[in-house]
């Protein structure tokens, strides 16, 4: 049998040790010998003996935050030995090494594909967001030592924040945790209406300090439009707002 399909470039990526590697630009291979945390539904194939266990949002506290904010990561724990292949709608995949200490990364939950259990993570309110927008108010802060795989819809740009930097909050994939962030209405930045026509940019996210921000060439739908829960006034008032405030204070 002959076909370009059997070109060596399509063969399984060789791995010398356990851990994450890119099978190709749109698929992650995990040479598993223990455990890995992945997005639910990301498995496209595996070889060997593995057990899949749903983790919901990653614990009771994170689950409650996710229900109140509409943000978070539906996770599963995969344990065993063998080769695990992960993907998300043919998005581009990138592997990042966090090296502990002050090496922290804020990531849009929808762009998290998999990470090693040695990493710690939690939902955090995006600094400066307030209640200006119904999306992107909460993102995932990762810290510790280990590898994490993220997805980008299209080839991203990595912007060095060495001058005032702005991005659509739905296109911002991840950024240095030490950056100062803010949300601005379009009219505050001169992107308002012109002769009764809108620009389509309701809010813009700003970044300042020293670090980087990764921006993908695609805008995600707000979580509130997908799940119906949102993070607007529902999270800000009544008992829900009080419970959320308590959780975020931990």
PDB file of C-alpha atoms in Angstrom:
ATOM      1  CA  UNK A   1       0.000   0.000   0.000  1.00  0.00           C
ATOM      2  CA  UNK A   2       1.402   3.398  -0.988  1.00  0.00           C
ATOM      3  CA  UNK A   3       0.257   6.893  -0.069  1.00  0.00           C
ATOM      4  CA  UNK A   4       1.637  10.235   1.089  1.00  0.00           C
ATOM      5  CA  UNK A   5      -0.308   9.454   4.257  1.00  0.00           C
ATOM      6  CA  UNK A   6       2.491   7.044   5.213  1.00  0.00           C
ATOM      7  CA  UNK A   7       5.193   9.666   4.893  1.00  0.00           C
ATOM      8  CA  UNK A   8       7.609   9.454   7.856  1.00  0.00           C
ATOM      9  CA  UNK A   9       6.527  12.941   8.915  1.00  0.00           C
ATOM     10  CA  UNK A  10       3.170  11.429   9.912  1.00  0.00           C
ATOM     11  CA  UNK A  11       4.683   8.643  12.003  1.00  0.00           C
ATOM     12  CA  UNK A  12       4.385   8.645  15.764  1.00  0.00           C
ATOM     13  CA  UNK A  13       6.899  11.013  17.364  1.00  0.00           C
ATOM     14  CA  UNK A  14       9.761   9.232  19.105  1.00  0.00           C
ATOM     15  CA  UNK A  15      10.105   9.903  22.837  1.00  0.00           C
ATOM     16  CA  UNK A  16      13.154   9.083  24.927  1.00  0.00           C
ATOM     17  CA  UNK A  17      11.539   9.794  28.291  1.00  0.00           C
ATOM     18  CA  UNK A  18       8.138  10.254  29.907  1.00  0.00           C
ATOM     19  CA  UNK A  19       6.362  13.571  29.502  1.00  0.00           C
ATOM     20  CA  UNK A  20       4.880  15.916  26.918  1.00  0.00           C
ATOM     21  CA  UNK A  21       6.107  16.389  23.379  1.00  0.00           C
ATOM     22  CA  UNK A  22       4.549  17.710  20.178  1.00  0.00           C
ATOM     23  CA  UNK A  23       3.362  14.980  17.853  1.00  0.00           C
ATOM     24  CA  UNK A  24       2.838  17.750  15.327  1.00  0.00           C
ATOM     25  CA  UNK A  25       1.762  21.383  15.419  1.00  0.00           C
ATOM     26  CA  UNK A  26      -1.837  20.450  16.243  1.00  0.00           C
ATOM     27  CA  UNK A  27      -1.460  17.356  18.431  1.00  0.00           C
ATOM     28  CA  UNK A  28       0.199  16.706  21.778  1.00  0.00           C
ATOM     29  CA  UNK A  29       1.768  13.370  22.682  1.00  0.00           C
ATOM     30  CA  UNK A  30       2.171  12.427  26.343  1.00  0.00           C
ATOM     31  CA  UNK A  31       4.487   9.497  27.040  1.00  0.00           C
ATOM     32  CA  UNK A  32       2.629   8.616  30.224  1.00  0.00           C
ATOM     33  CA  UNK A  33       4.184   6.886  33.203  1.00  0.00           C
ATOM     34  CA  UNK A  34       2.051   8.138  36.075  1.00  0.00           C
ATOM     35  CA  UNK A  35      -0.520  10.918  35.807  1.00  0.00           C
ATOM     36  CA  UNK A  36      -1.377  13.953  33.708  1.00  0.00           C
ATOM     37  CA  UNK A  37      -4.272  16.434  33.924  1.00  0.00           C
ATOM     38  CA  UNK A  38      -6.051  17.174  30.653  1.00  0.00           C
ATOM     39  CA  UNK A  39      -9.076  18.995  29.334  1.00  0.00           C
ATOM     40  CA  UNK A  40     -12.127  16.750  29.183  1.00  0.00           C
ATOM     41  CA  UNK A  41     -12.715  15.461  25.670  1.00  0.00           C
ATOM     42  CA  UNK A  42      -9.184  16.254  24.471  1.00  0.00           C
ATOM     43  CA  UNK A  43      -8.112  12.611  24.045  1.00  0.00           C
ATOM     44  CA  UNK A  44      -8.032  11.601  20.383  1.00  0.00           C
ATOM     45  CA  UNK A  45      -6.093   8.314  20.765  1.00  0.00           C
ATOM     46  CA  UNK A  46      -4.016   6.306  23.218  1.00  0.00           C
ATOM     47  CA  UNK A  47      -1.948   3.140  23.392  1.00  0.00           C
ATOM     48  CA  UNK A  48      -1.319   1.176  26.561  1.00  0.00           C
ATOM     49  CA  UNK A  49      -3.214   0.859  29.831  1.00  0.00           C
ATOM     50  CA  UNK A  50      -4.839   4.078  31.054  1.00  0.00           C
ATOM     51  CA  UNK A  51      -7.582   5.165  33.404  1.00  0.00           C
ATOM     52  CA  UNK A  52      -9.644   8.329  32.783  1.00  0.00           C
ATOM     53  CA  UNK A  53     -11.262  10.090  35.745  1.00  0.00           C
ATOM     54  CA  UNK A  54     -13.365  13.254  35.475  1.00  0.00           C
ATOM     55  CA  UNK A  55     -12.302  16.014  37.850  1.00  0.00           C
ATOM     56  CA  UNK A  56     -14.993  18.573  37.069  1.00  0.00           C
ATOM     57  CA  UNK A  57     -13.488  22.028  37.599  1.00  0.00           C
ATOM     58  CA  UNK A  58     -10.585  20.726  39.683  1.00  0.00           C
ATOM     59  CA  UNK A  59     -11.987  20.643  43.226  1.00  0.00           C
ATOM     60  CA  UNK A  60     -14.937  22.025  45.196  1.00  0.00           C
ATOM     61  CA  UNK A  61     -13.597  25.569  45.512  1.00  0.00           C
ATOM     62  CA  UNK A  62     -12.763  25.790  41.814  1.00  0.00           C
ATOM     63  CA  UNK A  63     -16.115  24.190  40.926  1.00  0.00           C
ATOM     64  CA  UNK A  64     -18.044  26.849  42.848  1.00  0.00           C
ATOM     65  CA  UNK A  65     -15.992  29.632  41.262  1.00  0.00           C
ATOM     66  CA  UNK A  66     -16.641  28.151  37.816  1.00  0.00           C
ATOM     67  CA  UNK A  67     -20.391  27.980  38.425  1.00  0.00           C
ATOM     68  CA  UNK A  68     -20.503  31.584  39.610  1.00  0.00           C
ATOM     69  CA  UNK A  69     -18.224  33.054  36.950  1.00  0.00           C
ATOM     70  CA  UNK A  70     -18.826  30.882  33.904  1.00  0.00           C
ATOM     71  CA  UNK A  71     -15.053  30.457  33.624  1.00  0.00           C
ATOM     72  CA  UNK A  72     -12.796  27.502  34.331  1.00  0.00           C
ATOM     73  CA  UNK A  73     -11.475  24.256  32.914  1.00  0.00           C
ATOM     74  CA  UNK A  74     -13.436  20.984  32.721  1.00  0.00           C
ATOM     75  CA  UNK A  75     -10.672  18.545  33.634  1.00  0.00           C
ATOM     76  CA  UNK A  76      -9.898  14.855  33.733  1.00  0.00           C
ATOM     77  CA  UNK A  77      -7.016  12.937  35.266  1.00  0.00           C
ATOM     78  CA  UNK A  78      -5.354  10.315  33.090  1.00  0.00           C
ATOM     79  CA  UNK A  79      -3.205   7.723  34.841  1.00  0.00           C
ATOM     80  CA  UNK A  80      -1.313   4.649  33.655  1.00  0.00           C
ATOM     81  CA  UNK A  81       1.421   3.795  31.183  1.00  0.00           C
ATOM     82  CA  UNK A  82       1.483   4.298  27.439  1.00  0.00           C
ATOM     83  CA  UNK A  83       1.161   6.998  24.798  1.00  0.00           C
ATOM     84  CA  UNK A  84      -1.660   9.535  25.013  1.00  0.00           C
ATOM     85  CA  UNK A  85      -2.585  11.866  22.146  1.00  0.00           C
ATOM     86  CA  UNK A  86      -4.484  15.109  22.781  1.00  0.00           C
ATOM     87  CA  UNK A  87      -5.926  17.815  20.524  1.00  0.00           C
ATOM     88  CA  UNK A  88      -8.626  20.481  20.465  1.00  0.00           C
ATOM     89  CA  UNK A  89     -10.408  21.124  17.158  1.00  0.00           C
ATOM     90  CA  UNK A  90      -7.115  21.176  15.226  1.00  0.00           C
ATOM     91  CA  UNK A  91      -5.886  24.218  17.170  1.00  0.00           C
ATOM     92  CA  UNK A  92      -2.141  24.856  17.249  1.00  0.00           C
ATOM     93  CA  UNK A  93      -0.468  23.364  20.341  1.00  0.00           C
ATOM     94  CA  UNK A  94       2.447  24.808  22.306  1.00  0.00           C
ATOM     95  CA  UNK A  95       4.269  23.393  25.341  1.00  0.00           C
ATOM     96  CA  UNK A  96       5.489  25.740  28.070  1.00  0.00           C
ATOM     97  CA  UNK A  97       7.930  24.918  30.876  1.00  0.00           C
ATOM     98  CA  UNK A  98       7.287  26.660  34.188  1.00  0.00           C
ATOM     99  CA  UNK A  99      10.395  26.660  36.336  1.00  0.00           C
ATOM    100  CA  UNK A 100       8.994  27.424  39.801  1.00  0.00           C
ATOM    101  CA  UNK A 101       9.640  30.399  42.039  1.00  0.00           C
ATOM    102  CA  UNK A 102       8.186  33.588  40.567  1.00  0.00           C
ATOM    103  CA  UNK A 103       7.639  31.905  37.194  1.00  0.00           C
ATOM    104  CA  UNK A 104       3.846  32.198  36.942  1.00  0.00           C
ATOM    105  CA  UNK A 105       1.506  32.368  33.970  1.00  0.00           C
ATOM    106  CA  UNK A 106      -2.078  33.569  33.574  1.00  0.00           C
ATOM    107  CA  UNK A 107      -3.976  31.582  30.939  1.00  0.00           C
ATOM    108  CA  UNK A 108      -7.441  31.798  29.440  1.00  0.00           C
ATOM    109  CA  UNK A 109      -9.067  28.559  30.621  1.00  0.00           C
ATOM    110  CA  UNK A 110     -10.324  27.762  27.133  1.00  0.00           C
ATOM    111  CA  UNK A 111      -6.723  27.574  25.923  1.00  0.00           C
ATOM    112  CA  UNK A 112      -5.524  25.009  28.478  1.00  0.00           C
ATOM    113  CA  UNK A 113      -5.023  21.544  26.937  1.00  0.00           C
ATOM    114  CA  UNK A 114      -3.027  19.601  29.548  1.00  0.00           C
ATOM    115  CA  UNK A 115      -0.603  20.082  32.409  1.00  0.00           C
ATOM    116  CA  UNK A 116       1.518  18.073  34.787  1.00  0.00           C
ATOM    117  CA  UNK A 117       0.069  17.488  38.277  1.00  0.00           C
ATOM    118  CA  UNK A 118       3.160  19.083  39.824  1.00  0.00           C
ATOM    119  CA  UNK A 119       1.739  22.486  38.821  1.00  0.00           C
ATOM    120  CA  UNK A 120      -0.661  24.448  41.015  1.00  0.00           C
ATOM    121  CA  UNK A 121      -3.553  26.426  39.550  1.00  0.00           C
ATOM    122  CA  UNK A 122      -6.578  28.423  40.575  1.00  0.00           C
ATOM    123  CA  UNK A 123      -9.156  30.830  39.168  1.00  0.00           C
ATOM    124  CA  UNK A 124      -8.307  34.480  39.760  1.00  0.00           C
ATOM    125  CA  UNK A 125     -10.093  37.693  38.942  1.00  0.00           C
ATOM    126  CA  UNK A 126      -8.285  39.556  36.161  1.00  0.00           C
ATOM    127  CA  UNK A 127      -6.848  42.713  37.697  1.00  0.00           C
ATOM    128  CA  UNK A 128      -8.696  45.834  36.612  1.00  0.00           C
ATOM    129  CA  UNK A 129     -11.645  43.957  35.089  1.00  0.00           C
ATOM    130  CA  UNK A 130     -14.275  45.104  37.550  1.00  0.00           C
ATOM    131  CA  UNK A 131     -17.689  44.573  35.976  1.00  0.00           C
ATOM    132  CA  UNK A 132     -16.940  46.187  32.601  1.00  0.00           C
ATOM    133  CA  UNK A 133     -17.312  42.985  30.621  1.00  0.00           C
ATOM    134  CA  UNK A 134     -19.227  39.729  30.885  1.00  0.00           C
ATOM    135  CA  UNK A 135     -16.259  37.685  29.721  1.00  0.00           C
ATOM    136  CA  UNK A 136     -12.640  37.216  30.613  1.00  0.00           C
ATOM    137  CA  UNK A 137     -13.063  38.477  34.184  1.00  0.00           C
ATOM    138  CA  UNK A 138     -11.546  35.288  35.570  1.00  0.00           C
ATOM    139  CA  UNK A 139      -8.602  33.343  34.211  1.00  0.00           C
ATOM    140  CA  UNK A 140      -6.354  30.542  35.427  1.00  0.00           C
ATOM    141  CA  UNK A 141      -3.124  31.287  37.270  1.00  0.00           C
ATOM    142  CA  UNK A 142      -0.502  28.527  37.024  1.00  0.00           C
ATOM    143  CA  UNK A 143       2.579  28.288  39.227  1.00  0.00           C
ATOM    144  CA  UNK A 144       5.173  25.741  40.305  1.00  0.00           C
ATOM    145  CA  UNK A 145       7.514  23.571  38.286  1.00  0.00           C
ATOM    146  CA  UNK A 146       6.251  21.526  35.358  1.00  0.00           C
ATOM    147  CA  UNK A 147       4.969  21.577  31.793  1.00  0.00           C
ATOM    148  CA  UNK A 148       1.695  22.867  30.438  1.00  0.00           C
ATOM    149  CA  UNK A 149       0.287  22.581  26.918  1.00  0.00           C
ATOM    150  CA  UNK A 150      -1.859  25.389  25.554  1.00  0.00           C
ATOM    151  CA  UNK A 151      -3.808  25.801  22.329  1.00  0.00           C
ATOM    152  CA  UNK A 152      -4.064  28.744  19.956  1.00  0.00           C
ATOM    153  CA  UNK A 153      -6.594  29.108  17.180  1.00  0.00           C
ATOM    154  CA  UNK A 154      -4.156  30.017  14.437  1.00  0.00           C
ATOM    155  CA  UNK A 155      -0.561  31.191  14.610  1.00  0.00           C
ATOM    156  CA  UNK A 156      -0.206  33.543  17.607  1.00  0.00           C
ATOM    157  CA  UNK A 157       1.886  36.642  18.117  1.00  0.00           C
ATOM    158  CA  UNK A 158       3.940  37.100  21.304  1.00  0.00           C
ATOM    159  CA  UNK A 159       3.968  40.778  22.221  1.00  0.00           C
ATOM    160  CA  UNK A 160       6.760  42.113  24.416  1.00  0.00           C
ATOM    161  CA  UNK A 161       5.097  44.581  26.767  1.00  0.00           C
ATOM    162  CA  UNK A 162       7.610  47.418  26.439  1.00  0.00           C
ATOM    163  CA  UNK A 163       5.020  50.074  25.599  1.00  0.00           C
ATOM    164  CA  UNK A 164       1.253  50.500  26.163  1.00  0.00           C
ATOM    165  CA  UNK A 165      -0.208  47.215  24.903  1.00  0.00           C
ATOM    166  CA  UNK A 166      -3.856  46.367  24.223  1.00  0.00           C
ATOM    167  CA  UNK A 167      -5.675  43.229  23.081  1.00  0.00           C
ATOM    168  CA  UNK A 168      -9.172  41.956  22.608  1.00  0.00           C
ATOM    169  CA  UNK A 169      -9.895  40.007  25.841  1.00  0.00           C
ATOM    170  CA  UNK A 170     -11.225  37.101  23.767  1.00  0.00           C
ATOM    171  CA  UNK A 171      -8.017  36.895  21.715  1.00  0.00           C
ATOM    172  CA  UNK A 172      -5.581  37.111  24.636  1.00  0.00           C
ATOM    173  CA  UNK A 173      -4.371  33.545  25.277  1.00  0.00           C
ATOM    174  CA  UNK A 174      -1.932  34.010  28.167  1.00  0.00           C
ATOM    175  CA  UNK A 175       0.342  36.568  29.730  1.00  0.00           C
ATOM    176  CA  UNK A 176       3.008  37.045  32.385  1.00  0.00           C
ATOM    177  CA  UNK A 177       1.344  36.941  35.780  1.00  0.00           C
ATOM    178  CA  UNK A 178       3.275  40.018  36.927  1.00  0.00           C
ATOM    179  CA  UNK A 179       1.727  42.321  34.329  1.00  0.00           C
ATOM    180  CA  UNK A 180      -0.772  44.961  35.397  1.00  0.00           C
ATOM    181  CA  UNK A 181      -4.011  44.587  33.477  1.00  0.00           C
ATOM    182  CA  UNK A 182      -7.009  46.792  32.911  1.00  0.00           C
ATOM    183  CA  UNK A 183     -10.238  46.883  30.923  1.00  0.00           C
ATOM    184  CA  UNK A 184     -11.282  49.888  28.853  1.00  0.00           C
ATOM    185  CA  UNK A 185     -14.458  50.728  27.011  1.00  0.00           C
ATOM    186  CA  UNK A 186     -13.971  51.278  23.300  1.00  0.00           C
ATOM    187  CA  UNK A 187     -14.813  54.959  23.483  1.00  0.00           C
ATOM    188  CA  UNK A 188     -12.041  55.491  26.057  1.00  0.00           C
ATOM    189  CA  UNK A 189      -9.483  54.483  23.429  1.00  0.00           C
ATOM    190  CA  UNK A 190     -11.027  56.248  20.464  1.00  0.00           C
ATOM    191  CA  UNK A 191     -12.663  53.072  19.164  1.00  0.00           C
ATOM    192  CA  UNK A 192     -16.225  54.216  19.682  1.00  0.00           C
ATOM    193  CA  UNK A 193     -19.002  54.858  17.222  1.00  0.00           C
ATOM    194  CA  UNK A 194     -18.549  56.731  13.969  1.00  0.00           C
ATOM    195  CA  UNK A 195     -21.649  58.146  12.265  1.00  0.00           C
ATOM    196  CA  UNK A 196     -23.835  55.709  14.139  1.00  0.00           C
ATOM    197  CA  UNK A 197     -21.698  52.678  13.302  1.00  0.00           C
ATOM    198  CA  UNK A 198     -19.853  50.616  15.894  1.00  0.00           C
ATOM    199  CA  UNK A 199     -16.378  49.149  15.599  1.00  0.00           C
ATOM    200  CA  UNK A 200     -17.406  45.793  17.073  1.00  0.00           C
ATOM    201  CA  UNK A 201     -14.858  46.264  19.870  1.00  0.00           C
ATOM    202  CA  UNK A 202     -16.844  46.827  23.087  1.00  0.00           C
ATOM    203  CA  UNK A 203     -13.950  46.399  25.512  1.00  0.00           C
ATOM    204  CA  UNK A 204     -10.176  46.292  25.202  1.00  0.00           C
ATOM    205  CA  UNK A 205      -7.721  44.803  27.691  1.00  0.00           C
ATOM    206  CA  UNK A 206      -4.537  46.675  28.562  1.00  0.00           C
ATOM    207  CA  UNK A 207      -1.183  45.316  29.758  1.00  0.00           C
ATOM    208  CA  UNK A 208       1.610  47.209  31.501  1.00  0.00           C
ATOM    209  CA  UNK A 209       4.836  46.303  33.272  1.00  0.00           C
ATOM    210  CA  UNK A 210       7.502  43.843  32.220  1.00  0.00           C
ATOM    211  CA  UNK A 211       6.548  40.626  30.481  1.00  0.00           C
ATOM    212  CA  UNK A 212       4.696  39.292  27.461  1.00  0.00           C
ATOM    213  CA  UNK A 213       1.191  38.596  26.207  1.00  0.00           C
ATOM    214  CA  UNK A 214       0.266  35.917  23.662  1.00  0.00           C
ATOM    215  CA  UNK A 215      -2.528  36.852  21.240  1.00  0.00           C
ATOM    216  CA  UNK A 216      -4.245  34.436  18.845  1.00  0.00           C
ATOM    217  CA  UNK A 217      -5.764  35.509  15.508  1.00  0.00           C
ATOM    218  CA  UNK A 218      -9.256  34.479  16.609  1.00  0.00           C
ATOM    219  CA  UNK A 219     -11.782  35.761  19.098  1.00  0.00           C
ATOM    220  CA  UNK A 220     -13.393  33.218  21.419  1.00  0.00           C
ATOM    221  CA  UNK A 221     -17.091  33.508  22.205  1.00  0.00           C
ATOM    222  CA  UNK A 222     -17.631  34.879  25.711  1.00  0.00           C
ATOM    223  CA  UNK A 223     -18.241  32.174  28.303  1.00  0.00           C
ATOM    224  CA  UNK A 224     -21.542  33.817  29.201  1.00  0.00           C
ATOM    225  CA  UNK A 225     -22.819  33.216  25.665  1.00  0.00           C
ATOM    226  CA  UNK A 226     -21.675  29.591  25.708  1.00  0.00           C
ATOM    227  CA  UNK A 227     -22.749  28.489  29.179  1.00  0.00           C
ATOM    228  CA  UNK A 228     -25.410  31.039  30.001  1.00  0.00           C
ATOM    229  CA  UNK A 229     -23.904  31.632  33.438  1.00  0.00           C
ATOM    230  CA  UNK A 230     -21.679  34.611  32.704  1.00  0.00           C
ATOM    231  CA  UNK A 231     -19.773  36.624  35.227  1.00  0.00           C
ATOM    232  CA  UNK A 232     -21.737  39.825  35.185  1.00  0.00           C
ATOM    233  CA  UNK A 233     -24.169  40.995  37.840  1.00  0.00           C
ATOM    234  CA  UNK A 234     -24.973  37.408  38.764  1.00  0.00           C
ATOM    235  CA  UNK A 235     -21.558  37.108  40.355  1.00  0.00           C
ATOM    236  CA  UNK A 236     -21.597  40.549  41.859  1.00  0.00           C
ATOM    237  CA  UNK A 237     -24.792  40.614  43.923  1.00  0.00           C
ATOM    238  CA  UNK A 238     -26.642  38.785  46.633  1.00  0.00           C
ATOM    239  CA  UNK A 239     -25.490  35.561  48.209  1.00  0.00           C
ATOM    240  CA  UNK A 240     -23.648  34.505  45.052  1.00  0.00           C
ATOM    241  CA  UNK A 241     -21.531  37.632  45.121  1.00  0.00           C
ATOM    242  CA  UNK A 242     -20.731  37.143  48.770  1.00  0.00           C
ATOM    243  CA  UNK A 243     -19.748  33.510  48.273  1.00  0.00           C
ATOM    244  CA  UNK A 244     -17.598  34.419  45.279  1.00  0.00           C
ATOM    245  CA  UNK A 245     -15.868  37.152  47.221  1.00  0.00           C
ATOM    246  CA  UNK A 246     -15.051  34.689  49.973  1.00  0.00           C
ATOM    247  CA  UNK A 247     -13.658  32.153  47.541  1.00  0.00           C
ATOM    248  CA  UNK A 248     -11.511  34.689  45.731  1.00  0.00           C
ATOM    249  CA  UNK A 249     -10.107  35.865  49.011  1.00  0.00           C
ATOM    250  CA  UNK A 250      -8.550  32.443  49.652  1.00  0.00           C
TER     251      UNK A 250
END
